[in-house]
Coordinates of C-alpha atoms and ligand atoms in Angstrom, one line a residue:
M1 CA -17.1 -87.4 19.2
K2 CA -15.5 -84.0 18.5
S3 CA -16.8 -80.9 20.3
H4 CA -18.3 -78.1 18.2
V5 CA -16.6 -74.7 17.9
L6 CA -18.1 -71.8 16.0
K7 CA -15.4 -69.8 14.2
I8 CA -16.1 -66.2 13.1
A9 CA -12.6 -65.0 12.2
R10 CA -9.9 -65.6 9.6
L11 CA -7.2 -67.5 11.4
P12 CA -3.7 -68.5 10.4
E13 CA -3.2 -71.9 8.9
L14 CA -1.0 -73.0 11.8
L15 CA -4.0 -72.6 14.0
N16 CA -6.7 -73.8 11.6
E17 CA -4.9 -77.1 11.0
R18 CA -4.9 -78.1 14.6
L19 CA -8.3 -76.6 15.2
Y20 CA -10.0 -78.7 12.5
A21 CA -8.1 -81.8 13.6
Q22 CA -9.4 -81.4 17.2
Y23 CA -12.9 -80.0 16.8
E24 CA -15.9 -80.0 14.6
V25 CA -15.6 -76.4 13.3
I26 CA -18.6 -74.5 12.1
D27 CA -17.2 -71.7 10.0
A28 CA -19.3 -68.5 9.9
T29 CA -16.3 -66.2 9.1
E30 CA -17.8 -64.9 5.9
N31 CA -21.2 -64.0 7.4
P32 CA -21.4 -64.1 11.2
A33 CA -24.7 -62.2 11.1
D34 CA -26.3 -65.1 9.3
L35 CA -25.5 -68.2 11.3
P36 CA -26.3 -71.7 10.0
A37 CA -28.7 -73.7 12.1
S38 CA -25.9 -76.0 13.1
A39 CA -24.3 -73.1 15.0
L40 CA -27.1 -72.3 17.3
G41 CA -26.3 -75.0 19.8
V42 CA -22.6 -74.3 20.2
R43 CA -21.0 -73.7 23.5
A44 CA -17.7 -72.3 22.2
L45 CA -17.1 -69.4 19.9
L46 CA -13.7 -68.6 18.4
A47 CA -12.9 -65.0 17.4
N48 CA -9.9 -62.8 16.8
G49 CA -8.8 -59.4 18.0
E50 CA -10.7 -57.6 15.2
S51 CA -13.9 -59.7 15.5
R52 CA -17.2 -58.1 16.6
V53 CA -19.0 -60.4 19.1
S54 CA -22.0 -58.2 19.7
R55 CA -24.8 -58.6 22.2
E56 CA -27.0 -59.6 19.2
L57 CA -24.7 -62.4 18.2
I58 CA -24.4 -63.6 21.8
E59 CA -28.2 -63.6 22.1
K60 CA -28.5 -65.9 19.0
L61 CA -26.4 -68.5 20.8
P62 CA -28.4 -69.7 23.8
E63 CA -25.9 -72.5 24.8
L64 CA -22.8 -70.3 24.5
E65 CA -20.4 -70.7 27.5
I66 CA -17.0 -69.4 26.2
I67 CA -15.7 -66.9 23.8
V68 CA -12.0 -67.6 22.9
V69 CA -10.2 -64.6 21.3
F70 CA -7.1 -65.2 19.2
G71 CA -5.5 -61.9 20.1
V72 CA -4.8 -59.8 23.2
G73 CA -7.4 -57.1 22.3
Y74 CA -11.0 -58.1 23.0
D75 CA -12.7 -54.7 22.5
G76 CA -14.8 -56.2 19.8
V77 CA -16.5 -58.5 22.4
D78 CA -19.5 -57.1 24.3
V79 CA -18.1 -58.2 27.6
Q80 CA -21.0 -56.9 29.5
A81 CA -23.4 -59.0 27.5
A82 CA -21.2 -62.0 28.0
R83 CA -20.9 -61.5 31.7
E84 CA -24.7 -61.1 32.1
R85 CA -24.9 -64.7 30.7
G86 CA -22.0 -66.0 32.7
I87 CA -20.1 -66.6 29.4
R88 CA -16.3 -66.7 30.0
V89 CA -13.9 -64.8 27.7
T90 CA -10.3 -65.6 27.1
H91 CA -7.5 -63.9 25.1
T92 CA -3.8 -64.2 24.4
P93 CA -1.9 -61.7 26.5
D94 CA 1.9 -61.6 27.1
V95 CA 3.0 -63.9 24.2
L96 CA 2.7 -61.0 21.7
T97 CA 4.0 -58.1 23.9
D98 CA 7.6 -58.2 22.5
D99 CA 6.5 -58.3 18.9
V100 CA 4.1 -55.4 19.3
A101 CA 6.7 -53.3 21.1
D102 CA 9.3 -54.2 18.4
F103 CA 6.9 -53.1 15.7
A104 CA 6.2 -49.8 17.5
M105 CA 9.9 -49.1 17.4
A106 CA 10.0 -50.3 13.7
L107 CA 7.3 -47.7 12.8
L108 CA 8.9 -45.0 15.0
L109 CA 12.3 -45.5 13.3
G110 CA 10.7 -46.2 9.9
I111 CA 8.8 -42.9 9.8
G112 CA 11.4 -40.9 11.7
R113 CA 14.3 -42.0 9.4
R114 CA 11.9 -42.5 6.4
T115 CA 13.2 -46.0 5.5
A116 CA 10.3 -46.8 3.1
D117 CA 10.9 -43.5 1.2
A118 CA 14.6 -44.2 1.2
D119 CA 14.1 -47.6 -0.3
R120 CA 12.0 -46.1 -3.1
F121 CA 14.6 -43.3 -3.6
V122 CA 17.2 -45.9 -4.3
R123 CA 15.0 -48.2 -6.5
T124 CA 13.7 -45.4 -8.7
G125 CA 17.2 -44.0 -9.3
A126 CA 16.4 -40.6 -7.7
W127 CA 19.7 -40.9 -5.9
S128 CA 21.5 -40.0 -9.1
D129 CA 19.8 -36.5 -8.9
G130 CA 21.0 -35.7 -5.4
P131 CA 21.0 -36.8 -1.8
F132 CA 18.0 -38.0 0.2
P133 CA 16.5 -35.2 2.4
F134 CA 17.5 -35.1 6.1
T135 CA 15.4 -37.2 8.4
R136 CA 14.5 -37.0 12.2
K137 CA 16.8 -38.1 15.0
V138 CA 15.3 -40.7 17.2
S139 CA 18.0 -41.3 19.8
G140 CA 17.6 -38.9 22.7
A141 CA 14.2 -37.7 21.5
R142 CA 11.2 -37.3 23.9
L143 CA 8.7 -40.2 23.8
G144 CA 5.2 -40.2 25.1
I145 CA 3.3 -43.4 25.6
I146 CA -0.5 -43.5 25.9
G147 CA -1.2 -46.6 28.0
L148 CA 1.7 -48.0 30.1
G149 CA 0.4 -51.5 30.3
R150 CA 2.4 -54.6 29.3
I151 CA 3.0 -53.4 25.7
G152 CA 3.6 -49.8 26.7
K153 CA 6.2 -50.8 29.3
A154 CA 7.9 -53.0 26.7
I155 CA 8.1 -50.0 24.3
A156 CA 9.5 -47.9 27.1
R157 CA 12.3 -50.5 27.7
R158 CA 13.2 -50.5 24.1
A159 CA 13.1 -46.7 23.8
A160 CA 15.4 -46.5 26.9
G161 CA 18.0 -48.3 24.7
F162 CA 17.7 -45.4 22.3
D163 CA 18.3 -42.9 25.2
M164 CA 14.8 -41.5 24.7
R165 CA 13.3 -39.5 27.5
I166 CA 10.1 -41.3 28.4
A167 CA 6.8 -40.0 29.6
Y168 CA 3.3 -41.6 29.7
T169 CA -0.3 -41.1 30.5
G170 CA -2.8 -43.5 31.8
R171 CA -5.5 -44.0 34.5
K172 CA -3.1 -43.3 37.3
P173 CA 0.7 -42.8 37.9
Q174 CA 2.7 -46.0 38.3
D175 CA 5.9 -46.8 40.1
V176 CA 8.1 -46.3 37.1
P177 CA 11.0 -43.9 36.4
Y178 CA 9.0 -42.1 33.7
D179 CA 7.2 -38.8 33.9
F180 CA 3.4 -39.0 34.3
F181 CA 1.0 -36.6 32.6
A182 CA -2.6 -36.6 33.7
S183 CA -4.0 -35.9 30.2
V184 CA -3.2 -37.0 26.6
V185 CA -3.1 -33.3 25.5
E186 CA -0.5 -32.5 28.1
L187 CA 1.6 -35.5 27.2
A188 CA 1.3 -34.7 23.5
A189 CA 2.5 -31.2 24.1
A190 CA 5.6 -32.4 25.9
V191 CA 7.0 -35.0 23.4
D192 CA 8.4 -35.5 19.9
F193 CA 7.0 -39.0 19.4
L194 CA 3.6 -40.0 20.8
V195 CA 2.9 -43.8 20.8
I196 CA -0.6 -45.2 21.3
A197 CA -0.4 -48.5 23.2
V198 CA -3.9 -48.7 24.6
G199 CA -6.7 -51.0 23.5
G200 CA -10.0 -50.0 21.9
G201 CA -13.5 -49.6 23.2
E202 CA -15.7 -46.8 24.4
Q203 CA -13.2 -45.5 26.9
T204 CA -10.5 -44.8 24.4
L205 CA -12.7 -43.9 21.4
H206 CA -11.1 -40.9 19.5
L207 CA -8.8 -40.2 22.5
V208 CA -6.5 -38.7 19.9
D209 CA -8.4 -35.9 18.2
T210 CA -7.7 -32.5 16.7
E211 CA -6.8 -31.0 20.1
V212 CA -4.2 -33.7 20.8
L213 CA -2.8 -33.5 17.3
D214 CA -2.4 -29.8 17.6
A215 CA -0.7 -30.2 21.0
L216 CA 1.7 -32.7 19.4
G217 CA 2.5 -30.0 16.8
P218 CA 4.3 -29.6 13.5
Q219 CA 7.4 -31.5 14.7
G220 CA 5.4 -34.3 16.4
I221 CA 5.2 -37.9 15.1
L222 CA 2.3 -40.1 16.1
I223 CA 2.6 -44.0 16.2
N224 CA -0.4 -46.3 16.7
V225 CA 0.0 -50.0 17.6
G226 CA -3.1 -50.0 19.8
R227 CA -6.4 -49.9 18.1
G228 CA -7.6 -47.7 15.1
S229 CA -10.6 -46.4 17.0
V230 CA -8.3 -44.5 19.4
I231 CA -7.6 -42.0 16.7
N232 CA -10.1 -39.8 14.9
E233 CA -8.8 -40.8 11.5
G234 CA -10.4 -37.9 9.6
A235 CA -8.8 -35.5 12.0
L236 CA -5.4 -37.2 11.6
A237 CA -5.5 -37.2 7.8
A238 CA -6.3 -33.4 7.9
A239 CA -3.5 -32.7 10.4
L240 CA -1.0 -34.7 8.3
R241 CA -2.2 -33.0 5.1
D242 CA -1.9 -29.5 6.6
K243 CA 1.4 -30.4 8.2
R244 CA 0.0 -29.6 11.7
I245 CA 1.8 -32.7 12.7
Y246 CA 5.0 -33.9 11.1
A247 CA 4.2 -37.6 10.4
A248 CA 2.6 -40.8 11.6
G249 CA 3.2 -44.5 11.6
L250 CA 0.1 -46.6 11.8
D251 CA -0.5 -50.4 12.2
V252 CA -4.2 -50.2 13.0
F253 CA -7.1 -48.4 11.5
E254 CA -10.7 -47.4 12.4
N255 CA -12.3 -49.6 9.7
E256 CA -9.9 -52.3 8.8
P257 CA -9.0 -53.4 6.2
Q258 CA -10.3 -50.1 4.8
V259 CA -7.9 -47.2 5.4
H260 CA -9.1 -43.6 5.3
P261 CA -8.7 -42.7 1.6
D262 CA -7.0 -39.4 2.5
L263 CA -4.2 -41.2 4.4
L264 CA -3.4 -43.3 1.3
G265 CA -2.3 -40.3 -0.7
L266 CA 0.0 -38.8 1.9
D267 CA 3.7 -39.3 2.0
N268 CA 4.2 -38.3 5.7
V269 CA 2.5 -41.5 6.9
L270 CA 3.9 -45.0 7.1
L271 CA 1.1 -47.6 6.9
A272 CA 1.1 -51.3 7.9
P273 CA -1.6 -53.9 7.7
H274 CA -2.2 -54.6 11.4
M275 CA 0.8 -56.9 11.6
A276 CA 2.6 -55.9 14.8
S277 CA 2.1 -59.4 16.4
A278 CA 2.4 -61.3 13.1
T279 CA 5.6 -63.1 13.3
Q280 CA 5.8 -66.9 12.9
D281 CA 6.9 -67.4 16.5
T282 CA 4.3 -65.2 18.1
R283 CA 1.4 -66.4 16.0
Q284 CA 2.4 -69.9 16.9
A285 CA 2.4 -69.0 20.6
M286 CA -1.0 -67.3 20.2
A287 CA -2.3 -70.4 18.5
D288 CA -1.0 -72.6 21.3
L289 CA -2.7 -70.4 23.9
T290 CA -5.9 -70.3 22.0
L291 CA -6.1 -74.1 21.8
S292 CA -5.1 -74.4 25.4
N293 CA -8.0 -72.2 26.4
L294 CA -10.4 -74.2 24.3
A295 CA -9.0 -77.5 25.6
A296 CA -9.2 -76.4 29.3
Y297 CA -12.8 -75.3 28.8
F298 CA -13.9 -78.6 27.3
A299 CA -12.0 -80.5 30.0
G300 CA -13.6 -78.4 32.7
E301 CA -10.2 -77.1 33.9
A302 CA -9.1 -73.6 34.9
L303 CA -8.8 -71.4 31.8
P304 CA -5.1 -70.4 31.2
T305 CA -5.8 -66.8 30.2
P306 CA -9.2 -65.4 31.0
I307 CA -9.7 -61.7 30.4
P308 CA -9.3 -59.6 33.6
V309 CA -12.4 -59.4 35.8
Ligands
LIG401 C1 -4.3 -58.3 19.1 O1 -3.8 -59.4 19.5 O2 -5.2 -57.7 19.7 C2 -3.6 -57.8 17.9 O3 -4.0 -56.4 17.7 C3 -4.0 -58.6 16.7 O4 -5.4 -58.6 16.6

């Protein structure tokens, strides 16, 4: 008999196919707040990086023993509530680090060199009326990274290939050849490009606010491949509109898939639909890891990638 898994997230077909073949899936993606009776006895819950697994949801599932997240970020999971019940949580670290770092560079280059605008410029025939405006030099520029974890370090390695001068902020200085700044404001004031590579949650909520944006200044460019909640989106839209910062490249938003309406009308922001890790190869690797975690749990084996304790 197949084991039951409660699924509360939209997942790619390459994962769904194998999931449905191996498990009895109860799909509550459309309305996780209103669980069918068949869900109440499940031991395994499958979510993604954007899912909200609240204390309330956990309390509705008295038999729950594992929460498997298809994604590295698990800020949507109430980890404290899970721990109190001894519920294990797994995620998919490492396999997506390269893609997210690549995409941070894509946004950085894309907004710095205005590649999306350049494409439109050619397509609309505007080129016939004169040259495209000058853009911003990336090579040799100063880069600040908020959060020098796995992804932050991978961004730094790529940026080093562009001869960028790298600095970072985080909980504490690390043994790396980059300058450490104790606060986000100090870091923002010292760089041309400020990249957010931290996860979400209470500790990072609105870490980038008006003060940070003003420290980044009218020549500064902000990139976010972490979580939307790290930026106060209203403050960012105002700073971009008033040209208090130069530009931004964003892959993540506070209220996905909704984007702050003021951002949509601005041409100094490059927008992407939370796709940094969405390559075929990486989503395949994430699917493999997700299924390995589920399989290990049901076999009573050590979980491949539990979240850090
Ligand atoms: C992650 O893995 O956390 C990515 O942001 C996709 O959700």
